Tab-separated table of C-alpha atoms in Angstrom:
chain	number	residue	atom	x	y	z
V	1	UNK	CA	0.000	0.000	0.000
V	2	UNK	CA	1.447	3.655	-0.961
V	3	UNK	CA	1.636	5.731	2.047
V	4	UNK	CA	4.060	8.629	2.626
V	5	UNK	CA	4.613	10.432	5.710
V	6	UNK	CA	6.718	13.589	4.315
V	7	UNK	CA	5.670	15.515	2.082
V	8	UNK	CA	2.368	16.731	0.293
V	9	UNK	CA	-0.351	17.080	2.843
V	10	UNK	CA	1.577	16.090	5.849
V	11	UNK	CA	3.375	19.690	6.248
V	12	UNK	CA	0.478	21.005	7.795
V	13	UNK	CA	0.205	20.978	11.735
V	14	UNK	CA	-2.754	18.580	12.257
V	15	UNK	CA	-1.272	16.163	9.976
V	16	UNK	CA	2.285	16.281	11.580
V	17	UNK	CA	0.755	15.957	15.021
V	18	UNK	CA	-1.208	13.069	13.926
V	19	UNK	CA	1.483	11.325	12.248
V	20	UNK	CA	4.064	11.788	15.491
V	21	UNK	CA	0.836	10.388	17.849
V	22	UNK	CA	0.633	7.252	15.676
V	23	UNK	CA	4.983	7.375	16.240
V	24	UNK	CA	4.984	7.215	12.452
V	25	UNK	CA	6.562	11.188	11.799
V	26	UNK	CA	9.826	11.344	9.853
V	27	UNK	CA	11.248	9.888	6.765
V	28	UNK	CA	12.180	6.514	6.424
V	29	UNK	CA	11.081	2.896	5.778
V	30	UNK	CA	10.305	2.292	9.267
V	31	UNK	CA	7.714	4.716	9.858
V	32	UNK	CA	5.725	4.401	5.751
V	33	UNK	CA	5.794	0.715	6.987
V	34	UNK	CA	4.126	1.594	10.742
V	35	UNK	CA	1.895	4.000	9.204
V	36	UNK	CA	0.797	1.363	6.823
V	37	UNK	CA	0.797	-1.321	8.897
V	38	UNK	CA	-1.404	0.503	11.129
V	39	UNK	CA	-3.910	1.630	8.222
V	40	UNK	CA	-4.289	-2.029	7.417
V	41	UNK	CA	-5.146	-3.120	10.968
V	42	UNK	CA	-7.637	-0.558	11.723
V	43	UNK	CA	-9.408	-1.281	8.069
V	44	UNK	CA	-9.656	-5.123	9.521
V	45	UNK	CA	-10.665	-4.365	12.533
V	46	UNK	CA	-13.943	-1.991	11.274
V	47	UNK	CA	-14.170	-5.123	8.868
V	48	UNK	CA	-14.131	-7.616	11.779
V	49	UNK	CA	-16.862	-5.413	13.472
V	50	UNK	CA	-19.131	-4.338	10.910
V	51	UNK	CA	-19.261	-8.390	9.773
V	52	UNK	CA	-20.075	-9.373	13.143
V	53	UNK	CA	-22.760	-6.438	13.829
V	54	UNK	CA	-24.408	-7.722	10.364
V	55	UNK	CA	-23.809	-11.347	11.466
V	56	UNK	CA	-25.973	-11.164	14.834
V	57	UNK	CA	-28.376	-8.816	12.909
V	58	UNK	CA	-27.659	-5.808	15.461
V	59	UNK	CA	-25.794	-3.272	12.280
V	60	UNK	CA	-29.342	-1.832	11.763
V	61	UNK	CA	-30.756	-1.323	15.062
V	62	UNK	CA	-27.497	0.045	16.667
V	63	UNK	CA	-27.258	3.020	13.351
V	64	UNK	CA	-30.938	3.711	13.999
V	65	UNK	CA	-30.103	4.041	17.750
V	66	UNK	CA	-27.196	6.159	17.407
V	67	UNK	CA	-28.315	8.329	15.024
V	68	UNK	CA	-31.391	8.837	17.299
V	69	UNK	CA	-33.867	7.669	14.839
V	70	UNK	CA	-36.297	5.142	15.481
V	71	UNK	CA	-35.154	1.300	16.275
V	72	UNK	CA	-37.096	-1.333	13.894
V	73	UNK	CA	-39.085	-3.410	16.044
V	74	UNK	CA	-38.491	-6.816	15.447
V	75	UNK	CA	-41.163	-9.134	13.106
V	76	UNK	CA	-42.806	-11.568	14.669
């Protein structure tokens, strides 16, 4: 996966401070690989969660809830 971390958008302050949080500020093969690394766990962890939600049939109900809507009630 490309990723950079110097350069283009990352000059600005909220992108530097967000790269040195995730420890992945500076040039270098170590940190593109962190910051990669880390972009591929947190994209399989929403994947591991949003399957499971769907899976036990609670993805609907918990949207509806958060977004303060209405929940479904269920069909008997």
């Amino acid at each position: 996966m490309p990723v950079g971390t110097v350069g283009g958008g990352t000059g600005y302050p909220m992108q530097k401070e967000a790269l040195k949080m995730l420890r992945c500020d500076g040039d270098g093969p170590d940190q593109k690989e962190r910051l990669a690394g880390l972009i591929a766990a947190f994209s399989l962890a929403l994947d591991v969660s949003t399957s499971s939600a769907v899976a036990n049939d609670t993805f609907t109900a918990s949207h509806m809830r958060l977004a303060r809507g209405e929940t479904p009630q269920p069909h008997l």
